[in-house]
Amino acid sequence: MAYIARITTGLGVSFATISYLKAVSVWFEPRKFAFAASFLATAAMIGALCAQAPLAYLITICGDWKMAMLLFSVASLLIAVVYYIVVRDFNPKQPEASSPNNQLKTLDVLKEVIKNKNNWLLTFYVGLSFTAVDAFAGFWGNAYFREAYHISREEAASIISMIFIGMAIGSPIIGKLSEILDSRKGVMIFSHIIGTIALSFVLLTKTSSTISAILLFIFGLCLGIYMLSFAIGNRINPIIITATVAAFINTGEPILGAIFDPLIGYFLDWSWTGKYINKAGEVVSQYTSSADIKYFELESYHFAFTTLVASMIASLVILVMIKDKKD
């Protein structure tokens, strides 16, 4: 049932990004696309932020994670109703973007998207640059900070939340900056380098919880550039296939994220020293009961997290290869 629930959830939320970006392409002129689209990242990161420390505290208050998730679901449903009432599909000022009479056949649209090499590069760029959010912030980060700084689950979640706060703030700022400078790639390359350096210090060294929070905020601020990938996709493809292009680019994140989660686990197991944490929370060298879980030392985390740094470097190389219309 858990697998079915996850698949159903994925199917449901997959429409959110595509619908928003299509609406932006219909209602905003191309020059404004990057800035308008950036607010999707802000909204998404607010949601992700709520899934960190606020969710941890809500579970504590409710005493049950199921009740906490039910409250989140009800809130999401109310927002969906408001969206349905307010948003309109057709823009009379851009009929070519919103009129169903001008739509290509499905196979023709897919061929148009697939044959553009830059769409593939954008897909891999988004996927590789977002692995740190999926794998670290979404899965391994909490355990890492608890081990590194001996803090509570809620405190670790608060540190990780800085990524989402940074992205929520950084995405519209970077979107507006790229609009003013009329440059996508230049802004993206500079921000990507700064973000990679900040993330590397967090993943590969031990500093302090405060410095880690600051560095993760900088990383999130810089990673706000990922929405510009959709702006480039909108810029280099016909406007009537915007939604399909956005959907294609968006597949990079869940596919590569699904690969890097277990990959980090593999490297942690490979560098595991054979120690366990027993039911009492003590580190022991021998397995004593089914309640024992593997204990990973800080060095094991640093070793495993090199994969995330490598993915950021690889995505930078891909970013340089992407051709914008202004190139």
GROMACS .gro file of C-alpha atoms in nm:
model
  327
    1MET     CA    1   0.000   0.000   0.000
    2ALA     CA    2   0.288   0.236   0.073
    3TYR     CA    3   0.418   0.199  -0.283
    4ILE     CA    4   0.070   0.259  -0.427
    5ALA     CA    5   0.031   0.569  -0.209
    6ARG     CA    6   0.367   0.709  -0.320
    7ILE     CA    7   0.289   0.645  -0.688
    8THR     CA    8  -0.054   0.804  -0.655
    9THR     CA    9   0.096   1.106  -0.480
   10GLY     CA   10   0.357   1.139  -0.753
   11LEU     CA   11   0.093   1.125  -1.025
   12GLY     CA   12  -0.109   1.391  -0.848
   13VAL     CA   13   0.169   1.643  -0.788
   14SER     CA   14   0.326   1.593  -1.132
   15PHE     CA   15   0.057   1.815  -1.285
   16ALA     CA   16   0.135   2.111  -1.059
   17THR     CA   17   0.463   2.219  -1.218
   18ILE     CA   18   0.343   2.169  -1.573
   19SER     CA   19   0.013   2.349  -1.523
   20TYR     CA   20   0.180   2.647  -1.360
   21LEU     CA   21   0.449   2.685  -1.627
   22LYS     CA   22   0.191   2.652  -1.904
   23ALA     CA   23  -0.022   2.920  -1.739
   24VAL     CA   24   0.282   3.148  -1.714
   25SER     CA   25   0.361   3.102  -2.084
   26VAL     CA   26   0.000   3.186  -2.169
   27TRP     CA   27  -0.039   3.492  -1.948
   28PHE     CA   28   0.309   3.648  -1.950
   29GLU     CA   29   0.529   3.770  -2.232
   30PRO     CA   30   0.850   3.565  -2.292
   31ARG     CA   31   1.076   3.826  -2.130
   32LYS     CA   32   0.876   3.800  -1.805
   33PHE     CA   33   0.866   3.418  -1.806
   34ALA     CA   34   1.173   3.361  -1.585
   35PHE     CA   35   1.056   3.599  -1.313
   36ALA     CA   36   0.695   3.479  -1.314
   37ALA     CA   37   0.798   3.112  -1.321
   38SER     CA   38   1.037   3.163  -1.030
   39PHE     CA   39   0.746   3.202  -0.790
   40LEU     CA   40   0.664   2.837  -0.849
   41ALA     CA   41   0.993   2.751  -0.680
   42THR     CA   42   0.910   2.989  -0.396
   43ALA     CA   43   0.575   2.817  -0.339
   44ALA     CA   44   0.732   2.471  -0.371
   45MET     CA   45   1.004   2.556  -0.120
   46ILE     CA   46   0.752   2.693   0.127
   47GLY     CA   47   0.581   2.356   0.102
   48ALA     CA   48   0.911   2.173   0.144
   49LEU     CA   49   0.993   2.399   0.438
   50CYS     CA   50   0.665   2.303   0.603
   51ALA     CA   51   0.767   1.938   0.564
   52GLN     CA   52   1.078   1.994   0.779
   53ALA     CA   53   1.068   2.149   1.126
   54PRO     CA   54   0.697   2.251   1.115
   55LEU     CA   55   0.593   1.896   1.026
   56ALA     CA   56   0.818   1.754   1.298
   57TYR     CA   57   0.654   1.981   1.556
   58LEU     CA   58   0.305   1.912   1.418
   59ILE     CA   59   0.360   1.539   1.454
   60THR     CA   60   0.466   1.599   1.814
   61ILE     CA   61   0.150   1.802   1.880
   62CYS     CA   62  -0.084   1.557   1.704
   63GLY     CA   63   0.094   1.255   1.844
   64ASP     CA   64   0.046   1.080   1.510
   65TRP     CA   65   0.212   1.142   1.172
   66LYS     CA   66  -0.103   1.026   0.991
   67MET     CA   67  -0.312   1.302   1.146
   68ALA     CA   68  -0.043   1.559   1.061
   69MET     CA   69  -0.036   1.446   0.697
   70LEU     CA   70  -0.417   1.456   0.684
   71LEU     CA   71  -0.412   1.821   0.791
   72PHE     CA   72  -0.159   1.899   0.516
   73SER     CA   73  -0.379   1.718   0.262
   74VAL     CA   74  -0.688   1.919   0.357
   75ALA     CA   75  -0.491   2.245   0.323
   76SER     CA   76  -0.368   2.137  -0.023
   77LEU     CA   77  -0.722   2.054  -0.133
   78LEU     CA   78  -0.845   2.400  -0.033
   79ILE     CA   79  -0.563   2.564  -0.233
   80ALA     CA   80  -0.654   2.349  -0.537
   81VAL     CA   81  -1.015   2.469  -0.519
   82VAL     CA   82  -0.902   2.833  -0.513
   83TYR     CA   83  -0.672   2.769  -0.813
   84TYR     CA   84  -0.958   2.614  -1.010
   85ILE     CA   85  -1.185   2.911  -0.940
   86VAL     CA   86  -0.933   3.187  -1.013
   87VAL     CA   87  -0.703   3.069  -1.296
   88ARG     CA   88  -0.818   3.079  -1.659
   89ASP     CA   89  -0.672   2.882  -1.952
   90PHE     CA   90  -0.735   3.124  -2.236
   91ASN     CA   91  -0.557   3.456  -2.285
   92PRO     CA   92  -0.709   3.661  -2.570
   93LYS     CA   93  -0.381   3.852  -2.605
   94GLN     CA   94  -0.190   3.529  -2.681
   95PRO     CA   95  -0.437   3.304  -2.866
   96GLU     CA   96  -0.155   3.108  -3.031
   97ALA     CA   97  -0.040   2.987  -2.689
   98SER     CA   98  -0.378   2.895  -2.545
   99SER     CA   99  -0.615   2.810  -2.828
  100PRO     CA  100  -0.688   2.435  -2.859
  101ASN     CA  101  -0.730   2.479  -3.235
  102ASN     CA  102  -0.358   2.544  -3.271
  103GLN     CA  103  -0.236   2.237  -3.085
  104LEU     CA  104  -0.016   1.983  -3.260
  105LYS     CA  105  -0.079   1.611  -3.246
  106THR     CA  106   0.072   1.436  -2.944
  107LEU     CA  107   0.333   1.242  -3.142
  108ASP     CA  108   0.435   1.553  -3.335
  109VAL     CA  109   0.484   1.741  -3.008
  110LEU     CA  110   0.697   1.462  -2.860
  111LYS     CA  111   0.911   1.445  -3.173
  112GLU     CA  112   0.960   1.822  -3.162
  113VAL     CA  113   1.074   1.805  -2.800
  114ILE     CA  114   1.296   1.497  -2.827
  115LYS     CA  115   1.486   1.609  -3.137
  116ASN     CA  116   1.611   1.924  -2.960
  117LYS     CA  117   1.942   1.831  -2.794
  118ASN     CA  118   1.917   2.123  -2.554
  119ASN     CA  119   1.598   1.980  -2.403
  120TRP     CA  120   1.794   1.669  -2.307
  121LEU     CA  121   2.075   1.878  -2.160
  122LEU     CA  122   1.828   2.083  -1.958
  123THR     CA  123   1.667   1.764  -1.829
  124PHE     CA  124   1.996   1.619  -1.707
  125TYR     CA  125   2.102   1.955  -1.567
  126VAL     CA  126   1.790   1.987  -1.353
  127GLY     CA  127   1.815   1.625  -1.241
  128LEU     CA  128   2.181   1.638  -1.140
  129SER     CA  129   2.168   1.979  -0.975
  130PHE     CA  130   1.863   1.882  -0.772
  131THR     CA  131   2.002   1.555  -0.632
  132ALA     CA  132   2.139   1.734  -0.325
  133VAL     CA  133   1.789   1.851  -0.238
  134ASP     CA  134   1.629   1.511  -0.300
  135ALA     CA  135   1.895   1.291  -0.142
  136PHE     CA  136   2.045   1.516   0.126
  137ALA     CA  137   1.762   1.746   0.234
  138GLY     CA  138   1.493   1.488   0.173
  139PHE     CA  139   1.656   1.175   0.314
  140TRP     CA  140   2.011   1.164   0.455
  141GLY     CA  141   2.065   1.514   0.590
  142ASN     CA  142   1.879   1.477   0.918
  143ALA     CA  143   2.077   1.171   1.027
  144TYR     CA  144   2.402   1.338   0.918
  145PHE     CA  145   2.350   1.651   1.127
  146ARG     CA  146   2.238   1.452   1.430
  147GLU     CA  147   2.560   1.252   1.410
  148ALA     CA  148   2.783   1.552   1.333
  149TYR     CA  149   2.652   1.791   1.598
  150HIS     CA  150   2.464   1.561   1.840
  151ILE     CA  151   2.142   1.758   1.808
  152SER     CA  152   1.774   1.663   1.805
  153ARG     CA  153   1.573   1.563   1.501
  154GLU     CA  154   1.389   1.897   1.513
  155GLU     CA  155   1.713   2.098   1.529
  156ALA     CA  156   1.858   1.902   1.236
  157ALA     CA  157   1.540   1.967   1.038
  158SER     CA  158   1.574   2.338   1.110
  159ILE     CA  159   1.924   2.341   0.959
  160ILE     CA  160   1.805   2.157   0.648
  161SER     CA  161   1.517   2.402   0.618
  162MET     CA  162   1.768   2.673   0.532
  163ILE     CA  163   1.800   2.518   0.184
  164PHE     CA  164   1.431   2.571   0.119
  165ILE     CA  165   1.429   2.921   0.268
  166GLY     CA  166   1.723   3.011   0.042
  167MET     CA  167   1.551   2.873  -0.267
  168ALA     CA  168   1.222   3.044  -0.182
  169ILE     CA  169   1.401   3.379  -0.160
  170GLY     CA  170   1.663   3.324  -0.429
  171SER     CA  171   1.445   3.200  -0.713
  172PRO     CA  172   1.249   3.524  -0.776
  173ILE     CA  173   1.561   3.736  -0.715
  174ILE     CA  174   1.760   3.538  -0.971
  175GLY     CA  175   1.463   3.534  -1.208
  176LYS     CA  176   1.437   3.912  -1.194
  177LEU     CA  177   1.815   3.953  -1.228
  178SER     CA  178   1.821   3.736  -1.540
  179GLU     CA  179   1.536   3.944  -1.682
  180ILE     CA  180   1.720   4.272  -1.617
  181LEU     CA  181   2.049   4.143  -1.758
  182ASP     CA  182   1.871   3.950  -2.035
  183SER     CA  183   2.107   3.664  -1.954
  184ARG     CA  184   2.013   3.316  -1.839
  185LYS     CA  185   2.332   3.112  -1.866
  186GLY     CA  186   2.566   3.376  -1.725
  187VAL     CA  187   2.361   3.411  -1.408
  188MET     CA  188   2.317   3.034  -1.383
  189ILE     CA  189   2.687   2.950  -1.416
  190PHE     CA  190   2.797   3.207  -1.157
  191SER     CA  191   2.529   3.103  -0.906
  192HIS     CA  192   2.592   2.733  -0.966
  193ILE     CA  193   2.963   2.766  -0.884
  194ILE     CA  194   2.895   2.957  -0.560
  195GLY     CA  195   2.627   2.706  -0.458
  196THR     CA  196   2.854   2.408  -0.526
  197ILE     CA  197   3.131   2.554  -0.310
  198ALA     CA  198   2.891   2.622  -0.023
  199LEU     CA  199   2.741   2.272  -0.041
  200SER     CA  200   3.085   2.108  -0.056
  201PHE     CA  201   3.186   2.264   0.276
  202VAL     CA  202   2.871   2.126   0.441
  203LEU     CA  203   2.896   1.777   0.294
  204LEU     CA  204   3.270   1.715   0.311
  205THR     CA  205   3.384   1.898   0.625
  206LYS     CA  206   3.267   1.945   0.983
  207THR     CA  207   3.215   2.309   1.074
  208SER     CA  208   2.939   2.405   1.318
  209SER     CA  209   2.563   2.389   1.307
  210THR     CA  210   2.540   2.767   1.263
  211ILE     CA  211   2.790   2.781   0.976
  212SER     CA  212   2.624   2.479   0.813
  213ALA     CA  213   2.288   2.658   0.827
  214ILE     CA  214   2.439   2.970   0.667
  215LEU     CA  215   2.611   2.767   0.395
  216LEU     CA  216   2.293   2.574   0.318
  217PHE     CA  217   2.104   2.901   0.292
  218ILE     CA  218   2.363   3.023   0.038
  219PHE     CA  219   2.334   2.692  -0.148
  220GLY     CA  220   1.955   2.722  -0.160
  221LEU     CA  221   1.978   3.086  -0.266
  222CYS     CA  222   2.202   2.988  -0.558
  223LEU     CA  223   2.004   2.677  -0.650
  224GLY     CA  224   1.709   2.905  -0.723
  225ILE     CA  225   1.861   2.917  -1.072
  226TYR     CA  226   1.704   2.582  -1.161
  227MET     CA  227   1.380   2.757  -1.262
  228LEU     CA  228   1.578   2.936  -1.533
  229SER     CA  229   1.612   2.596  -1.700
  230PHE     CA  230   1.241   2.611  -1.778
  231ALA     CA  231   1.283   2.971  -1.897
  232ILE     CA  232   1.550   2.855  -2.143
  233GLY     CA  233   1.326   2.566  -2.250
  234ASN     CA  234   1.045   2.813  -2.311
  235ARG     CA  235   1.281   3.036  -2.506
  236ILE     CA  236   1.426   2.775  -2.743
  237ASN     CA  237   1.102   2.588  -2.824
  238PRO     CA  238   0.775   2.689  -2.995
  239ILE     CA  239   0.534   2.842  -2.744
  240ILE     CA  240   0.255   2.594  -2.820
  241ILE     CA  241   0.462   2.303  -2.681
  242THR     CA  242   0.568   2.480  -2.360
  243ALA     CA  243   0.385   2.238  -2.132
  244THR     CA  244   0.540   1.932  -2.296
  245VAL     CA  245   0.888   2.084  -2.278
  246ALA     CA  246   0.840   2.166  -1.910
  247ALA     CA  247   0.719   1.812  -1.843
  248PHE     CA  248   1.019   1.666  -2.025
  249ILE     CA  249   1.270   1.881  -1.834
  250ASN     CA  250   1.094   1.810  -1.506
  251THR     CA  251   1.146   1.432  -1.541
  252GLY     CA  252   1.517   1.472  -1.468
  253GLU     CA  253   1.467   1.547  -1.100
  254PRO     CA  254   1.259   1.243  -0.992
  255ILE     CA  255   1.450   0.997  -1.210
  256LEU     CA  256   1.800   1.095  -1.097
  257GLY     CA  257   1.679   1.159  -0.743
  258ALA     CA  258   1.557   0.799  -0.729
  259ILE     CA  259   1.906   0.685  -0.833
  260PHE     CA  260   2.109   0.894  -0.590
  261ASP     CA  261   1.910   0.806  -0.275
  262PRO     CA  262   2.009   0.437  -0.283
  263LEU     CA  263   2.352   0.522  -0.428
  264ILE     CA  264   2.441   0.715  -0.114
  265GLY     CA  265   2.310   0.425   0.092
  266TYR     CA  266   2.536   0.189  -0.102
  267PHE     CA  267   2.844   0.399  -0.032
  268LEU     CA  268   2.750   0.427   0.336
  269ASP     CA  269   2.724   0.048   0.358
  270TRP     CA  270   3.054   0.014   0.172
  271SER     CA  271   3.235   0.234   0.426
  272TRP     CA  272   3.045   0.102   0.729
  273THR     CA  273   3.270   0.011   1.025
  274GLY     CA  274   3.046  -0.266   1.162
  275LYS     CA  275   2.897  -0.071   1.454
  276TYR     CA  276   2.533  -0.051   1.559
  277ILE     CA  277   2.305   0.172   1.764
  278ASN     CA  278   2.104  -0.034   2.012
  279LYS     CA  279   1.759   0.035   2.150
  280ALA     CA  280   1.907   0.245   2.431
  281GLY     CA  281   2.080   0.471   2.181
  282GLU     CA  282   2.428   0.338   2.258
  283VAL     CA  283   2.690   0.265   1.992
  284VAL     CA  284   2.792  -0.102   2.013
  285SER     CA  285   3.030  -0.314   1.809
  286GLN     CA  286   2.809  -0.624   1.796
  287TYR     CA  287   2.456  -0.690   1.676
  288THR     CA  288   2.237  -0.770   1.977
  289SER     CA  289   1.871  -0.752   1.866
  290SER     CA  290   1.640  -0.672   1.577
  291ALA     CA  291   1.601  -0.322   1.723
  292ASP     CA  292   1.966  -0.242   1.642
  293ILE     CA  293   2.036  -0.019   1.344
  294LYS     CA  294   2.360   0.047   1.160
  295TYR     CA  295   2.576   0.328   1.293
  296PHE     CA  296   2.757   0.537   1.034
  297GLU     CA  297   3.049   0.751   1.138
  298LEU     CA  298   3.098   1.105   1.013
  299GLU     CA  299   3.372   0.996   0.772
  300SER     CA  300   3.131   0.750   0.610
  301TYR     CA  301   2.884   1.030   0.543
  302HIS     CA  302   3.157   1.250   0.397
  303PHE     CA  303   3.265   0.968   0.168
  304ALA     CA  304   2.910   0.896   0.051
  305PHE     CA  305   2.831   1.263  -0.004
  306THR     CA  306   3.111   1.298  -0.258
  307THR     CA  307   2.853   1.162  -0.504
  308LEU     CA  308   2.640   1.473  -0.451
  309VAL     CA  309   2.935   1.707  -0.502
  310ALA     CA  310   3.021   1.512  -0.818
  311SER     CA  311   2.664   1.553  -0.943
  312MET     CA  312   2.686   1.930  -0.894
  313ILE     CA  313   3.012   1.943  -1.089
  314ALA     CA  314   2.868   1.725  -1.366
  315SER     CA  315   2.561   1.947  -1.389
  316LEU     CA  316   2.787   2.252  -1.422
  317VAL     CA  317   2.960   2.091  -1.721
  318ILE     CA  318   2.620   2.022  -1.877
  319LEU     CA  319   2.510   2.378  -1.808
  320VAL     CA  320   2.806   2.514  -2.003
  321MET     CA  321   2.703   2.295  -2.299
  322ILE     CA  322   2.346   2.427  -2.310
  323LYS     CA  323   2.275   2.673  -2.590
  324ASP     CA  324   2.041   2.962  -2.524
  325LYS     CA  325   1.905   3.167  -2.814
  326LYS     CA  326   2.126   3.450  -2.699
  327ASP     CA  327   2.441   3.233  -2.733
   0.00000   0.00000   0.00000
